[in-house]
Tab-separated table of C-alpha atoms in Angstrom:
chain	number	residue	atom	x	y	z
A	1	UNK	CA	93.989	78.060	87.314
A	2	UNK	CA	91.983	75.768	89.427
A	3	UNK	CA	91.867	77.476	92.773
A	4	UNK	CA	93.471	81.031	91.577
A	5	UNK	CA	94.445	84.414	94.229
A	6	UNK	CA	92.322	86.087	91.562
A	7	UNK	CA	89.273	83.869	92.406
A	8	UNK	CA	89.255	84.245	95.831
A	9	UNK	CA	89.039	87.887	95.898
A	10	UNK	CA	85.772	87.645	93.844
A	11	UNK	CA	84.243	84.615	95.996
A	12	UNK	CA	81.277	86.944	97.560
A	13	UNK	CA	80.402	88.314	94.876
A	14	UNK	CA	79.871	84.809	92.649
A	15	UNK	CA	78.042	83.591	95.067
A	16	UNK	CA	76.138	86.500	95.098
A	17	UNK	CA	75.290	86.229	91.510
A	18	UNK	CA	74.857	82.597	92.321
A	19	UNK	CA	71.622	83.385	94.457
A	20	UNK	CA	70.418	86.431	92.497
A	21	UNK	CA	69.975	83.079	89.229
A	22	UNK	CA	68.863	80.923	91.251
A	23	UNK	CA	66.854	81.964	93.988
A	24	UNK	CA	67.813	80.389	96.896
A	25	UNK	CA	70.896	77.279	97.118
A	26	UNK	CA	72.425	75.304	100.117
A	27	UNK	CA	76.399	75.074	99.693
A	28	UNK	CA	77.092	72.022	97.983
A	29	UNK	CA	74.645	73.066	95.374
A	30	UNK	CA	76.923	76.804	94.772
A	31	UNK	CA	79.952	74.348	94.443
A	32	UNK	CA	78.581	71.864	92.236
A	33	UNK	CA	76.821	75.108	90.093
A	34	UNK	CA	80.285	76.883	90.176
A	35	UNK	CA	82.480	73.728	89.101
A	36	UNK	CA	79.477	73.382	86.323
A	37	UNK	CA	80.023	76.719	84.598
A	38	UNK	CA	83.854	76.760	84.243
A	39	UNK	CA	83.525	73.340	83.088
A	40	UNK	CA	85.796	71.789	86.234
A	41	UNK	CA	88.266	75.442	85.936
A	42	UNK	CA	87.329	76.662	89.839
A	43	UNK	CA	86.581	73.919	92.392
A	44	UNK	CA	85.239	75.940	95.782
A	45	UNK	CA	86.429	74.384	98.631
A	46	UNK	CA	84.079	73.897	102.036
A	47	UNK	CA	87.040	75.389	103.732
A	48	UNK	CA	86.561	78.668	101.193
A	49	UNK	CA	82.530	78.506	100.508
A	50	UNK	CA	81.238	78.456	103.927
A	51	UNK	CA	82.947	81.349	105.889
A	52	UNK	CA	81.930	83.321	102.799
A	53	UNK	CA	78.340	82.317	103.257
A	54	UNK	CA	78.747	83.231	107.265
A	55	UNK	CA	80.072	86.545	106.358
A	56	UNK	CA	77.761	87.804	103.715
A	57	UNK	CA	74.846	86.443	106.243
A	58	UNK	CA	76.529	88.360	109.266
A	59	UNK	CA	76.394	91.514	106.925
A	60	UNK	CA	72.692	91.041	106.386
A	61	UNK	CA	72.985	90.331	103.039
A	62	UNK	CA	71.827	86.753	103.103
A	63	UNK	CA	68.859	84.761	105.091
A	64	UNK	CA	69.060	81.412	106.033
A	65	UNK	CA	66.425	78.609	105.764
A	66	UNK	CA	66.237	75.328	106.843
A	67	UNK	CA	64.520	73.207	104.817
A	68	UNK	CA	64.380	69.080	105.847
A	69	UNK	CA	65.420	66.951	102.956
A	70	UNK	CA	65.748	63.378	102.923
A	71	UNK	CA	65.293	62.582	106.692
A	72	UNK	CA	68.084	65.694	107.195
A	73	UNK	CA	68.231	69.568	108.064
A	74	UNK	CA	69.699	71.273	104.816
A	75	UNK	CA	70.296	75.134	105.059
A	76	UNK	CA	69.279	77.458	102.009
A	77	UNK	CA	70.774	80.262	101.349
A	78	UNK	CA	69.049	83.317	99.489
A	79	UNK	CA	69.339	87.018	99.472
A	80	UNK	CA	67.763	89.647	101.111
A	81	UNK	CA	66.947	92.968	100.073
A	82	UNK	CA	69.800	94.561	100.424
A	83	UNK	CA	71.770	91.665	99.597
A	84	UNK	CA	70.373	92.042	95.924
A	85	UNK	CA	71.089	95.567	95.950
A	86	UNK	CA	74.278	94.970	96.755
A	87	UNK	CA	74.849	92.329	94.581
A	88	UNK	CA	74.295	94.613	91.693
A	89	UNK	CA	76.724	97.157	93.043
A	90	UNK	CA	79.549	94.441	93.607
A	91	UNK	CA	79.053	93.164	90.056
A	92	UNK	CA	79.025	96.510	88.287
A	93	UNK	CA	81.984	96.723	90.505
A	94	UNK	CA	83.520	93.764	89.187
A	95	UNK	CA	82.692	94.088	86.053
A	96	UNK	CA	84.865	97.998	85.870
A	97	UNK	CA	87.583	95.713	87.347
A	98	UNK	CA	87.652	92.948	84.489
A	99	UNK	CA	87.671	95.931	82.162
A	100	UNK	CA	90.653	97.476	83.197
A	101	UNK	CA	92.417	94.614	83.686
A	102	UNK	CA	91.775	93.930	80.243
A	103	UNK	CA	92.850	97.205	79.163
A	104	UNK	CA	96.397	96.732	81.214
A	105	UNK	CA	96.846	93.227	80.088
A	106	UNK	CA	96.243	94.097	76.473
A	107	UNK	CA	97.839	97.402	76.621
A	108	UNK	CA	100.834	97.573	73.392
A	109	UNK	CA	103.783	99.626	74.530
A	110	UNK	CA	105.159	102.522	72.310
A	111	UNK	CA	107.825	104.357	72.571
């Protein structure tokens, strides 16, 4: 299930969670972090990490920072104030998802 439908759906919302751990992260680090915890199961994808990053910061739910590094720019990304609010709405969100889902998918038919 390496780059799953079912993932992408939930791609705001991890890297959400992402930033509410860890403070502030640039994009390779949320990649590297995400491929970390499902031991190599989800690989993010530039293509998939940074228009979610654009969107979520278009929303006002994410500040930018630009931080150099290394003799180079490198952006940060952390969450605002409402971004942590609504961080904790989309996981409680999420989380009534995953439990229903587990109620269907382990749901014994009688008849």
């Amino acid at each position: 299930m390496k780059n799953s439908q079912l993932y992408k759906g939930s791609l705001s919302t991890i890297i959400m969670k992402l930033l509410e751990d860890n403070g502030k992260m640039y994009g390779y680090e949320i990649t590297q972090k995400v491929k970390a915890i499902t031991q190599g199961e989800l690989n993010i994808t530039e293509g998939a990490l940074y228009p979610a990053l654009h969107k979520l910061e278009a929303e006002g739910l994410l500040d930018v920072e630009i931080e150099k590094v290394d003799n180079r720019m490198r952006k940060y990304y952390k969450l605002t104030e409402k971004g942590t609010t609504e961080t904790v709405n989309r996981l409680s969100e999420l989380e009534d998802f995953i439990r229903n889902m587990q109620s269907l998918v382990n749901l014994k038919l009688e008849f």
